[in-house]
PDB file of C-alpha atoms in Angstrom:
ATOM      1  CA  MET A  24     -70.867 -70.605  13.508  1.00  0.00           C
ATOM      2  CA  ASN A  25     -69.846 -67.135  12.404  1.00  0.00           C
ATOM      3  CA  SER A  26     -70.991 -64.131  14.397  1.00  0.00           C
ATOM      4  CA  SER A  27     -72.508 -62.748  11.196  1.00  0.00           C
ATOM      5  CA  ALA A  28     -74.920 -65.701  11.265  1.00  0.00           C
ATOM      6  CA  LEU A  29     -76.101 -64.963  14.811  1.00  0.00           C
ATOM      7  CA  PRO A  30     -78.917 -62.521  15.614  1.00  0.00           C
ATOM      8  CA  LEU A  31     -77.457 -59.252  16.886  1.00  0.00           C
ATOM      9  CA  ILE A  32     -79.963 -57.720  19.301  1.00  0.00           C
ATOM     10  CA  ARG A  33     -79.900 -54.196  20.699  1.00  0.00           C
ATOM     11  CA  LEU A  34     -79.765 -54.161  24.494  1.00  0.00           C
ATOM     12  CA  PRO A  35     -81.966 -51.267  25.626  1.00  0.00           C
ATOM     13  CA  TRP A  36     -80.981 -51.616  29.278  1.00  0.00           C
ATOM     14  CA  ILE A  37     -77.363 -50.554  28.576  1.00  0.00           C
ATOM     15  CA  ARG A  38     -75.860 -47.119  27.873  1.00  0.00           C
ATOM     16  CA  LEU A  39     -72.201 -46.326  27.310  1.00  0.00           C
ATOM     17  CA  LEU A  40     -70.372 -43.697  29.342  1.00  0.00           C
ATOM     18  CA  SER A  41     -66.956 -42.403  28.257  1.00  0.00           C
ATOM     19  CA  VAL A  42     -64.280 -41.428  30.754  1.00  0.00           C
ATOM     20  CA  ILE A  43     -61.385 -39.907  28.831  1.00  0.00           C
ATOM     21  CA  GLY A  44     -58.379 -37.734  29.484  1.00  0.00           C
ATOM     22  CA  PRO A  45     -54.869 -37.960  30.958  1.00  0.00           C
ATOM     23  CA  ASP A  46     -56.237 -38.577  34.467  1.00  0.00           C
ATOM     24  CA  SER A  47     -58.898 -41.122  33.488  1.00  0.00           C
ATOM     25  CA  THR A  48     -57.080 -44.072  35.082  1.00  0.00           C
ATOM     26  CA  THR A  49     -56.351 -42.373  38.409  1.00  0.00           C
ATOM     27  CA  PHE A  50     -59.884 -40.960  38.467  1.00  0.00           C
ATOM     28  CA  LEU A  51     -61.525 -44.369  38.074  1.00  0.00           C
ATOM     29  CA  GLN A  52     -59.029 -45.932  40.481  1.00  0.00           C
ATOM     30  CA  ALA A  53     -60.380 -43.597  43.153  1.00  0.00           C
ATOM     31  CA  GLN A  54     -64.044 -44.353  42.367  1.00  0.00           C
ATOM     32  CA  LEU A  55     -64.440 -48.023  41.500  1.00  0.00           C
ATOM     33  CA  SER A  56     -64.089 -51.066  43.725  1.00  0.00           C
ATOM     34  CA  ARG A  57     -61.772 -52.784  41.276  1.00  0.00           C
ATOM     35  CA  ARG A  58     -58.409 -51.762  39.851  1.00  0.00           C
ATOM     36  CA  VAL A  59     -58.441 -50.457  36.296  1.00  0.00           C
ATOM     37  CA  ASP A  60     -54.686 -49.834  35.987  1.00  0.00           C
ATOM     38  CA  ASN A  61     -54.125 -53.536  35.284  1.00  0.00           C
ATOM     39  CA  LEU A  62     -56.611 -53.722  32.418  1.00  0.00           C
ATOM     40  CA  SER A  63     -55.628 -53.779  28.753  1.00  0.00           C
ATOM     41  CA  PRO A  64     -57.403 -53.243  25.436  1.00  0.00           C
ATOM     42  CA  GLU A  65     -57.922 -57.028  25.349  1.00  0.00           C
ATOM     43  CA  ARG A  66     -59.371 -57.394  28.853  1.00  0.00           C
ATOM     44  CA  SER A  67     -62.500 -55.847  30.371  1.00  0.00           C
ATOM     45  CA  ALA A  68     -63.671 -56.088  33.978  1.00  0.00           C
ATOM     46  CA  VAL A  69     -66.778 -55.828  36.128  1.00  0.00           C
ATOM     47  CA  ALA A  70     -66.554 -53.176  38.846  1.00  0.00           C
ATOM     48  CA  GLY A  71     -68.878 -51.670  41.405  1.00  0.00           C
ATOM     49  CA  TRP A  72     -69.443 -48.003  42.160  1.00  0.00           C
ATOM     50  CA  HIS A  73     -70.661 -47.499  45.720  1.00  0.00           C
ATOM     51  CA  ASP A  74     -71.893 -44.768  48.003  1.00  0.00           C
ATOM     52  CA  ALA A  75     -70.188 -43.864  51.269  1.00  0.00           C
ATOM     53  CA  SER A  76     -72.191 -46.507  53.156  1.00  0.00           C
ATOM     54  CA  GLY A  77     -70.883 -49.282  50.878  1.00  0.00           C
ATOM     55  CA  LYS A  78     -74.183 -49.704  49.006  1.00  0.00           C
ATOM     56  CA  VAL A  79     -73.958 -50.420  45.275  1.00  0.00           C
ATOM     57  CA  ARG A  80     -74.919 -47.432  43.127  1.00  0.00           C
ATOM     58  CA  ALA A  81     -74.300 -49.408  39.947  1.00  0.00           C
ATOM     59  CA  VAL A  82     -72.333 -52.265  38.434  1.00  0.00           C
ATOM     60  CA  PHE A  83     -70.151 -51.209  35.507  1.00  0.00           C
ATOM     61  CA  ARG A  84     -68.257 -53.122  32.853  1.00  0.00           C
ATOM     62  CA  VAL A  85     -65.020 -51.269  32.154  1.00  0.00           C
ATOM     63  CA  ILE A  86     -63.442 -51.360  28.681  1.00  0.00           C
ATOM     64  CA  GLU A  87     -60.157 -49.636  27.901  1.00  0.00           C
ATOM     65  CA  THR A  88     -60.065 -47.464  24.757  1.00  0.00           C
ATOM     66  CA  ASP A  89     -57.429 -45.390  22.979  1.00  0.00           C
ATOM     67  CA  ALA A  90     -58.460 -42.240  24.868  1.00  0.00           C
ATOM     68  CA  GLY A  91     -59.507 -43.687  28.209  1.00  0.00           C
ATOM     69  CA  TYR A  92     -62.387 -45.990  29.130  1.00  0.00           C
ATOM     70  CA  LEU A  93     -65.921 -46.940  28.265  1.00  0.00           C
ATOM     71  CA  LEU A  94     -68.279 -47.908  31.072  1.00  0.00           C
ATOM     72  CA  SER A  95     -71.369 -49.925  30.228  1.00  0.00           C
ATOM     73  CA  ILE A  96     -73.994 -48.685  32.689  1.00  0.00           C
ATOM     74  CA  PRO A  97     -77.702 -49.348  33.364  1.00  0.00           C
ATOM     75  CA  ALA A  98     -79.785 -47.180  31.045  1.00  0.00           C
ATOM     76  CA  SER A  99     -82.391 -46.463  33.727  1.00  0.00           C
ATOM     77  CA  LEU A 100     -79.697 -44.779  35.836  1.00  0.00           C
ATOM     78  CA  ALA A 101     -77.626 -43.257  33.020  1.00  0.00           C
ATOM     79  CA  ASP A 102     -78.374 -39.572  33.585  1.00  0.00           C
ATOM     80  CA  GLN A 103     -78.268 -39.927  37.370  1.00  0.00           C
ATOM     81  CA  LEU A 104     -74.959 -41.801  37.382  1.00  0.00           C
ATOM     82  CA  THR A 105     -73.340 -39.456  34.873  1.00  0.00           C
ATOM     83  CA  ALA A 106     -74.242 -36.389  36.930  1.00  0.00           C
ATOM     84  CA  ALA A 107     -73.078 -38.041  40.152  1.00  0.00           C
ATOM     85  CA  LEU A 108     -69.763 -39.211  38.687  1.00  0.00           C
ATOM     86  CA  LYS A 109     -69.053 -35.730  37.290  1.00  0.00           C
ATOM     87  CA  MET A 110     -69.280 -34.334  40.813  1.00  0.00           C
ATOM     88  CA  PHE A 111     -66.093 -36.223  41.705  1.00  0.00           C
ATOM     89  CA  VAL A 112     -64.006 -34.889  38.804  1.00  0.00           C
ATOM     90  CA  LEU A 113     -62.864 -31.735  40.668  1.00  0.00           C
ATOM     91  CA  ARG A 114     -59.391 -30.815  39.318  1.00  0.00           C
ATOM     92  CA  ALA A 115     -58.783 -34.074  37.463  1.00  0.00           C
ATOM     93  CA  ASP A 116     -58.059 -33.738  33.751  1.00  0.00           C
ATOM     94  CA  VAL A 117     -60.862 -36.043  32.727  1.00  0.00           C
ATOM     95  CA  THR A 118     -64.136 -35.772  30.808  1.00  0.00           C
ATOM     96  CA  VAL A 119     -67.182 -37.856  31.734  1.00  0.00           C
ATOM     97  CA  GLU A 120     -69.925 -37.963  29.108  1.00  0.00           C
ATOM     98  CA  LEU A 121     -72.741 -40.228  27.953  1.00  0.00           C
ATOM     99  CA  THR A 122     -72.146 -41.415  24.397  1.00  0.00           C
ATOM    100  CA  ASP A 123     -74.378 -42.298  21.467  1.00  0.00           C
ATOM    101  CA  LEU A 124     -72.753 -45.709  21.120  1.00  0.00           C
ATOM    102  CA  ILE A 125     -75.073 -48.681  21.150  1.00  0.00           C
ATOM    103  CA  CYS A 126     -74.682 -52.026  22.837  1.00  0.00           C
ATOM    104  CA  ALA A 127     -76.038 -55.142  21.170  1.00  0.00           C
ATOM    105  CA  GLY A 128     -75.925 -58.756  22.288  1.00  0.00           C
ATOM    106  CA  LEU A 129     -75.198 -62.156  20.777  1.00  0.00           C
ATOM    107  CA  VAL A 130     -75.995 -65.513  22.327  1.00  0.00           C
ATOM    108  CA  ALA A 131     -74.786 -68.895  21.115  1.00  0.00           C
ATOM    109  CA  GLY A 132     -73.160 -72.080  22.354  1.00  0.00           C
ATOM    110  CA  ALA A 133     -69.569 -71.458  23.409  1.00  0.00           C
ATOM    111  CA  ALA A 134     -68.381 -73.869  20.708  1.00  0.00           C
ATOM    112  CA  ASP A 135     -69.994 -71.689  18.047  1.00  0.00           C
ATOM    113  CA  ALA A 136     -67.756 -68.686  18.763  1.00  0.00           C
ATOM    114  CA  ALA A 137     -65.733 -68.931  15.565  1.00  0.00           C
ATOM    115  CA  GLY A 138     -64.455 -65.758  13.944  1.00  0.00           C
ATOM    116  CA  ASN A 139     -66.433 -64.302  11.102  1.00  0.00           C
ATOM    117  CA  SER A 140     -65.342 -63.004   7.739  1.00  0.00           C
ATOM    118  CA  GLU A 141     -63.441 -59.783   7.187  1.00  0.00           C
ATOM    119  CA  ALA A 142     -66.556 -58.379   5.520  1.00  0.00           C
ATOM    120  CA  SER A 143     -68.453 -58.172   8.807  1.00  0.00           C
ATOM    121  CA  PRO A 144     -68.061 -55.140  11.098  1.00  0.00           C
ATOM    122  CA  ILE A 145     -67.909 -57.484  14.095  1.00  0.00           C
ATOM    123  CA  PRO A 146     -64.457 -58.803  15.049  1.00  0.00           C
ATOM    124  CA  PRO A 147     -63.968 -62.516  15.716  1.00  0.00           C
ATOM    125  CA  LEU A 148     -65.797 -63.260  18.944  1.00  0.00           C
ATOM    126  CA  PRO A 149     -63.467 -63.919  21.887  1.00  0.00           C
ATOM    127  CA  ALA A 150     -64.104 -67.193  23.697  1.00  0.00           C
ATOM    128  CA  THR A 151     -62.870 -66.282  27.179  1.00  0.00           C
ATOM    129  CA  VAL A 152     -65.072 -64.348  29.604  1.00  0.00           C
ATOM    130  CA  ASN A 153     -64.062 -60.678  30.008  1.00  0.00           C
ATOM    131  CA  THR A 154     -61.826 -60.668  26.932  1.00  0.00           C
ATOM    132  CA  VAL A 155     -62.262 -58.018  24.248  1.00  0.00           C
ATOM    133  CA  ALA A 156     -61.751 -58.089  20.485  1.00  0.00           C
ATOM    134  CA  ARG A 157     -61.781 -54.955  18.348  1.00  0.00           C
ATOM    135  CA  ARG A 158     -62.167 -54.133  14.691  1.00  0.00           C
ATOM    136  CA  ASP A 159     -61.886 -50.404  13.997  1.00  0.00           C
ATOM    137  CA  ASP A 160     -64.430 -48.792  16.366  1.00  0.00           C
ATOM    138  CA  VAL A 161     -66.404 -51.983  17.052  1.00  0.00           C
ATOM    139  CA  TYR A 162     -65.751 -53.841  20.309  1.00  0.00           C
ATOM    140  CA  ALA A 163     -66.848 -57.423  21.016  1.00  0.00           C
ATOM    141  CA  ILE A 164     -66.727 -58.506  24.669  1.00  0.00           C
ATOM    142  CA  CYS A 165     -67.359 -61.993  26.013  1.00  0.00           C
ATOM    143  CA  VAL A 166     -69.453 -61.219  29.117  1.00  0.00           C
ATOM    144  CA  ALA A 167     -70.547 -64.780  29.944  1.00  0.00           C
ATOM    145  CA  PRO A 168     -70.094 -68.244  28.425  1.00  0.00           C
ATOM    146  CA  GLY A 169     -71.701 -68.132  24.993  1.00  0.00           C
ATOM    147  CA  CYS A 170     -72.767 -64.498  25.428  1.00  0.00           C
ATOM    148  CA  TRP A 171     -71.229 -61.349  23.944  1.00  0.00           C
ATOM    149  CA  HIS A 172     -71.793 -57.617  23.962  1.00  0.00           C
ATOM    150  CA  VAL A 173     -70.953 -55.647  20.825  1.00  0.00           C
ATOM    151  CA  ILE A 174     -70.349 -51.917  21.295  1.00  0.00           C
ATOM    152  CA  ALA A 175     -70.129 -49.542  18.359  1.00  0.00           C
ATOM    153  CA  PRO A 176     -71.589 -46.444  16.718  1.00  0.00           C
ATOM    154  CA  ALA A 177     -75.062 -47.217  15.384  1.00  0.00           C
ATOM    155  CA  ARG A 178     -73.865 -46.665  11.796  1.00  0.00           C
ATOM    156  CA  ALA A 179     -71.371 -49.509  12.216  1.00  0.00           C
ATOM    157  CA  LEU A 180     -74.043 -52.026  13.263  1.00  0.00           C
ATOM    158  CA  PRO A 181     -76.839 -51.792  10.687  1.00  0.00           C
ATOM    159  CA  ILE A 182     -77.501 -55.501  11.279  1.00  0.00           C
ATOM    160  CA  ALA A 183     -78.549 -54.905  14.906  1.00  0.00           C
ATOM    161  CA  THR A 184     -82.242 -55.574  15.443  1.00  0.00           C
ATOM    162  CA  ASP A 185     -84.812 -54.642  18.079  1.00  0.00           C
ATOM    163  CA  ALA A 186     -85.733 -58.283  18.663  1.00  0.00           C
ATOM    164  CA  ASP A 187     -86.500 -59.547  22.161  1.00  0.00           C
ATOM    165  CA  SER A 188     -83.304 -59.136  24.155  1.00  0.00           C
ATOM    166  CA  CYS A 189     -84.415 -61.370  27.037  1.00  0.00           C
ATOM    167  CA  VAL A 190     -82.275 -64.271  25.835  1.00  0.00           C
ATOM    168  CA  VAL A 191     -79.170 -62.138  26.318  1.00  0.00           C
ATOM    169  CA  ALA A 192     -80.317 -61.112  29.793  1.00  0.00           C
ATOM    170  CA  ALA A 193     -81.016 -64.762  30.602  1.00  0.00           C
ATOM    171  CA  ALA A 194     -77.459 -65.760  29.658  1.00  0.00           C
ATOM    172  CA  GLU A 195     -76.074 -63.003  31.879  1.00  0.00           C
ATOM    173  CA  ILE A 196     -78.312 -64.073  34.770  1.00  0.00           C
ATOM    174  CA  ARG A 197     -77.216 -67.712  34.482  1.00  0.00           C
ATOM    175  CA  ALA A 198     -73.627 -66.476  34.751  1.00  0.00           C
ATOM    176  CA  GLY A 199     -74.532 -64.631  37.958  1.00  0.00           C
ATOM    177  CA  LEU A 200     -73.980 -61.135  36.562  1.00  0.00           C
ATOM    178  CA  PRO A 201     -75.842 -58.671  38.793  1.00  0.00           C
ATOM    179  CA  GLN A 202     -77.217 -55.252  37.944  1.00  0.00           C
ATOM    180  CA  VAL A 203     -79.155 -52.629  39.820  1.00  0.00           C
ATOM    181  CA  ASP A 204     -81.745 -50.193  38.507  1.00  0.00           C
ATOM    182  CA  GLN A 205     -83.989 -47.418  39.829  1.00  0.00           C
ATOM    183  CA  GLN A 206     -85.708 -49.872  42.184  1.00  0.00           C
ATOM    184  CA  THR A 207     -82.582 -51.495  43.606  1.00  0.00           C
ATOM    185  CA  THR A 208     -79.752 -48.964  43.458  1.00  0.00           C
ATOM    186  CA  GLN A 209     -78.096 -48.263  46.837  1.00  0.00           C
ATOM    187  CA  ARG A 210     -79.897 -51.165  48.539  1.00  0.00           C
ATOM    188  CA  TYR A 211     -77.145 -53.767  48.720  1.00  0.00           C
ATOM    189  CA  VAL A 212     -73.599 -53.994  50.003  1.00  0.00           C
ATOM    190  CA  ALA A 213     -71.183 -55.249  47.349  1.00  0.00           C
ATOM    191  CA  GLN A 214     -70.912 -58.811  48.692  1.00  0.00           C
ATOM    192  CA  MET A 215     -74.695 -59.226  48.552  1.00  0.00           C
ATOM    193  CA  LEU A 216     -74.382 -59.009  44.752  1.00  0.00           C
ATOM    194  CA  ASN A 217     -71.403 -61.391  44.751  1.00  0.00           C
ATOM    195  CA  LEU A 218     -69.085 -58.692  43.437  1.00  0.00           C
ATOM    196  CA  ASP A 219     -66.331 -60.262  45.517  1.00  0.00           C
ATOM    197  CA  LYS A 220     -66.824 -63.534  43.593  1.00  0.00           C
ATOM    198  CA  LEU A 221     -66.760 -61.769  40.201  1.00  0.00           C
ATOM    199  CA  ASP A 222     -63.339 -60.143  40.659  1.00  0.00           C
ATOM    200  CA  ALA A 223     -65.167 -56.809  40.890  1.00  0.00           C
ATOM    201  CA  ILE A 224     -63.582 -55.871  44.228  1.00  0.00           C
ATOM    202  CA  ASP A 225     -59.883 -55.499  44.955  1.00  0.00           C
ATOM    203  CA  PHE A 226     -59.335 -55.545  48.703  1.00  0.00           C
ATOM    204  CA  GLU A 227     -55.720 -54.390  48.268  1.00  0.00           C
ATOM    205  CA  LYS A 228     -56.277 -51.285  46.134  1.00  0.00           C
ATOM    206  CA  GLY A 229     -56.469 -47.728  47.392  1.00  0.00           C
ATOM    207  CA  CYS A 230     -59.446 -45.886  48.772  1.00  0.00           C
ATOM    208  CA  TYR A 231     -62.779 -45.653  46.988  1.00  0.00           C
ATOM    209  CA  PRO A 232     -66.295 -44.748  48.191  1.00  0.00           C
ATOM    210  CA  GLY A 233     -67.607 -47.323  50.652  1.00  0.00           C
ATOM    211  CA  GLN A 234     -64.281 -49.152  50.967  1.00  0.00           C
ATOM    212  CA  GLU A 235     -64.271 -49.350  54.774  1.00  0.00           C
ATOM    213  CA  ILE A 236     -67.766 -50.844  54.939  1.00  0.00           C
ATOM    214  CA  ILE A 237     -67.054 -53.373  52.198  1.00  0.00           C
ATOM    215  CA  ALA A 238     -63.736 -54.391  53.775  1.00  0.00           C
ATOM    216  CA  ARG A 239     -65.358 -54.764  57.199  1.00  0.00           C
ATOM    217  CA  ALA A 240     -68.089 -57.011  55.772  1.00  0.00           C
ATOM    218  CA  GLU A 241     -65.399 -59.154  54.164  1.00  0.00           C
ATOM    219  CA  HIS A 242     -63.212 -59.494  57.237  1.00  0.00           C
ATOM    220  CA  LEU A 243     -66.088 -60.089  59.661  1.00  0.00           C
ATOM    221  CA  GLY A 244     -67.921 -62.493  57.360  1.00  0.00           C
ATOM    222  CA  SER A 245     -71.119 -60.653  58.231  1.00  0.00           C
ATOM    223  CA  VAL A 246     -72.950 -60.940  54.903  1.00  0.00           C
ATOM    224  CA  LYS A 247     -76.130 -62.911  55.561  1.00  0.00           C
ATOM    225  CA  ARG A 248     -77.743 -62.329  52.159  1.00  0.00           C
ATOM    226  CA  ARG A 249     -76.359 -63.038  48.705  1.00  0.00           C
ATOM    227  CA  ALA A 250     -77.600 -63.126  45.127  1.00  0.00           C
ATOM    228  CA  GLN A 251     -78.764 -66.622  44.164  1.00  0.00           C
ATOM    229  CA  LEU A 252     -79.848 -68.175  40.874  1.00  0.00           C
ATOM    230  CA  PHE A 253     -83.371 -69.559  40.471  1.00  0.00           C
ATOM    231  CA  SER A 254     -85.611 -70.718  37.643  1.00  0.00           C
ATOM    232  CA  VAL A 255     -89.219 -71.604  36.879  1.00  0.00           C
ATOM    233  CA  ASN A 256     -89.823 -74.070  34.039  1.00  0.00           C
ATOM    234  CA  ALA A 257     -91.797 -72.983  31.011  1.00  0.00           C
ATOM    235  CA  ALA A 258     -94.911 -74.997  31.911  1.00  0.00           C
ATOM    236  CA  ASP A 259     -95.226 -73.272  35.302  1.00  0.00           C
ATOM    237  CA  ALA A 260     -93.848 -69.838  34.458  1.00  0.00           C
ATOM    238  CA  PRO A 261     -96.284 -66.928  34.901  1.00  0.00           C
ATOM    239  CA  SER A 262     -97.164 -64.819  31.882  1.00  0.00           C
ATOM    240  CA  SER A 263     -95.319 -61.791  33.268  1.00  0.00           C
ATOM    241  CA  GLU A 264     -91.930 -61.672  34.948  1.00  0.00           C
ATOM    242  CA  PRO A 265     -91.583 -60.334  38.498  1.00  0.00           C
ATOM    243  CA  ALA A 266     -90.035 -56.874  38.484  1.00  0.00           C
ATOM    244  CA  SER A 267     -86.755 -55.970  40.124  1.00  0.00           C
ATOM    245  CA  GLY A 268     -87.321 -55.340  43.801  1.00  0.00           C
ATOM    246  CA  ALA A 269     -90.332 -57.685  43.965  1.00  0.00           C
ATOM    247  CA  PRO A 270     -90.334 -59.781  47.143  1.00  0.00           C
ATOM    248  CA  LEU A 271     -89.144 -63.353  47.361  1.00  0.00           C
ATOM    249  CA  VAL A 272     -91.063 -65.232  50.040  1.00  0.00           C
ATOM    250  CA  ASN A 273     -90.929 -68.564  51.837  1.00  0.00           C
ATOM    251  CA  SER A 274     -93.751 -71.060  52.221  1.00  0.00           C
ATOM    252  CA  ASN A 275     -95.226 -68.919  55.033  1.00  0.00           C
ATOM    253  CA  ASP A 276     -95.279 -65.848  52.771  1.00  0.00           C
ATOM    254  CA  GLU A 277     -92.543 -64.225  54.831  1.00  0.00           C
ATOM    255  CA  THR A 278     -90.293 -61.956  52.761  1.00  0.00           C
ATOM    256  CA  VAL A 279     -86.773 -63.384  52.683  1.00  0.00           C
ATOM    257  CA  GLY A 280     -85.324 -61.515  49.716  1.00  0.00           C
ATOM    258  CA  GLU A 281     -85.915 -59.505  46.568  1.00  0.00           C
ATOM    259  CA  VAL A 282     -85.729 -60.025  42.823  1.00  0.00           C
ATOM    260  CA  LEU A 283     -82.597 -58.483  41.339  1.00  0.00           C
ATOM    261  CA  ARG A 284     -82.940 -59.518  37.672  1.00  0.00           C
ATOM    262  CA  CYS A 285     -85.406 -61.743  35.852  1.00  0.00           C
ATOM    263  CA  ALA A 286     -85.728 -62.755  32.198  1.00  0.00           C
ATOM    264  CA  ARG A 287     -87.578 -65.272  30.070  1.00  0.00           C
ATOM    265  CA  ASP A 288     -85.235 -67.669  28.315  1.00  0.00           C
ATOM    266  CA  ALA A 289     -85.620 -68.953  24.757  1.00  0.00           C
ATOM    267  CA  ASP A 290     -87.491 -72.065  25.955  1.00  0.00           C
ATOM    268  CA  GLY A 291     -90.086 -70.004  27.862  1.00  0.00           C
ATOM    269  CA  SER A 292     -88.644 -70.671  31.311  1.00  0.00           C
ATOM    270  CA  LEU A 293     -87.837 -67.867  33.718  1.00  0.00           C
ATOM    271  CA  VAL A 294     -84.353 -67.351  35.131  1.00  0.00           C
ATOM    272  CA  LEU A 295     -83.937 -65.092  38.107  1.00  0.00           C
ATOM    273  CA  LEU A 296     -81.251 -63.600  40.315  1.00  0.00           C
ATOM    274  CA  GLY A 297     -82.561 -62.833  43.764  1.00  0.00           C
ATOM    275  CA  VAL A 298     -80.819 -61.433  46.838  1.00  0.00           C
ATOM    276  CA  VAL A 299     -81.887 -63.898  49.517  1.00  0.00           C
ATOM    277  CA  ALA A 300     -81.180 -64.585  53.173  1.00  0.00           C
ATOM    278  CA  LEU A 301     -78.853 -67.589  53.146  1.00  0.00           C
ATOM    279  CA  ALA A 302     -80.726 -69.103  56.076  1.00  0.00           C
ATOM    280  CA  ALA A 303     -83.894 -69.218  53.939  1.00  0.00           C
ATOM    281  CA  LEU A 304     -82.416 -71.431  51.219  1.00  0.00           C
ATOM    282  CA  SER A 305     -83.470 -74.608  53.020  1.00  0.00           C
ATOM    283  CA  ASP A 306     -87.165 -73.690  52.507  1.00  0.00           C
ATOM    284  CA  ASP A 307     -89.229 -73.532  49.322  1.00  0.00           C
ATOM    285  CA  LEU A 308     -89.060 -70.028  47.871  1.00  0.00           C
ATOM    286  CA  PHE A 309     -91.503 -68.178  45.661  1.00  0.00           C
ATOM    287  CA  ALA A 310     -91.625 -64.941  43.707  1.00  0.00           C
ATOM    288  CA  GLU A 311     -94.092 -62.428  45.194  1.00  0.00           C
ATOM    289  CA  HIS A 312     -96.375 -64.964  46.937  1.00  0.00           C
ATOM    290  CA  SER A 313     -96.466 -68.667  47.809  1.00  0.00           C
ATOM    291  CA  ARG A 314     -99.489 -69.334  45.599  1.00  0.00           C
ATOM    292  CA  GLY A 315     -97.242 -69.384  42.559  1.00  0.00           C
ATOM    293  CA  PRO A 316     -94.749 -72.030  41.454  1.00  0.00           C
ATOM    294  CA  ALA A 317     -91.806 -72.766  43.726  1.00  0.00           C
ATOM    295  CA  LEU A 318     -88.461 -71.518  42.493  1.00  0.00           C
ATOM    296  CA  THR A 319     -85.793 -74.047  41.588  1.00  0.00           C
ATOM    297  CA  HIS A 320     -82.473 -73.085  43.146  1.00  0.00           C
ATOM    298  CA  HIS A 321     -79.329 -73.540  41.028  1.00  0.00           C
ATOM    299  CA  LYS A 322     -75.639 -73.301  41.761  1.00  0.00           C
ATOM    300  CA  LEU A 323     -73.875 -70.316  40.283  1.00  0.00           C
ATOM    301  CA  PRO A 324     -70.569 -70.733  38.400  1.00  0.00           C
ATOM    302  CA  PHE A 325     -68.858 -69.557  41.615  1.00  0.00           C
ATOM    303  CA  PRO A 326     -69.550 -70.244  45.323  1.00  0.00           C
ATOM    304  CA  ALA A 327     -72.240 -67.839  46.570  1.00  0.00           C
ATOM    305  CA  ASP A 328     -73.231 -69.398  49.864  1.00  0.00           C
ATOM    306  CA  GLN A 329     -70.800 -67.665  52.189  1.00  0.00           C
TER     307      GLN A 329
END
């Protein structure tokens, strides 16, 4: 299937931040938990930005451009994160600014990721997670199996619609991609969001905010909570999704975790990432209260139980 035949849906939860200038690489090296000096125009990466206590301020996707980098950031934190990141510029020759670029999403089966015609503004969709394809000023990034982000000026994507973007969020959730928002920023150490499993932390790189705390948690194996994947089938799913930060409880209504992300999939089921105490996984778990349907626990594409 060609990408031009797939619905291109604006993703309102994403804004694009530009970091450009001669010092853009060294600047981001000193801020993010993952190296950026080993990226290329064909390869993006997930990275965390943390506070001094090791708590996750935000999860970024980093894309290299001709002038520096684009960071896809949570829209609900865009102004806050931009102002905070600018405070670290100091004497670096770098400019940090929110852009007017839009991010849209495509979802399809991985086997349908054939390139489209030269007439489309969208480049052929890359099949490998984290890879990037570019046509002029339009970027297509494979963010999860069968799921792509397309970043471009609005004028270049007239085919983008304001349809329900939950199916894109659901694909990201199934791939274990975390995100924080106003309710959950600076609540979790990096490993609680599985950033260590997503190649979003480099334990050998130089200093960055929160590095000592994150390294200590890794070496001591002291992380007792991690993001886990759950679902509720369409027949049992409530009419409204639990919000980020909503409690996850056990059969005794004891809080054992919180909702990180939740979305309704195309079949009406709910998929959910929740940060949960690992010791609680042997019990039935519920969103908000035990009077609702029990959550079905699923394995993530990477080990997330240690």
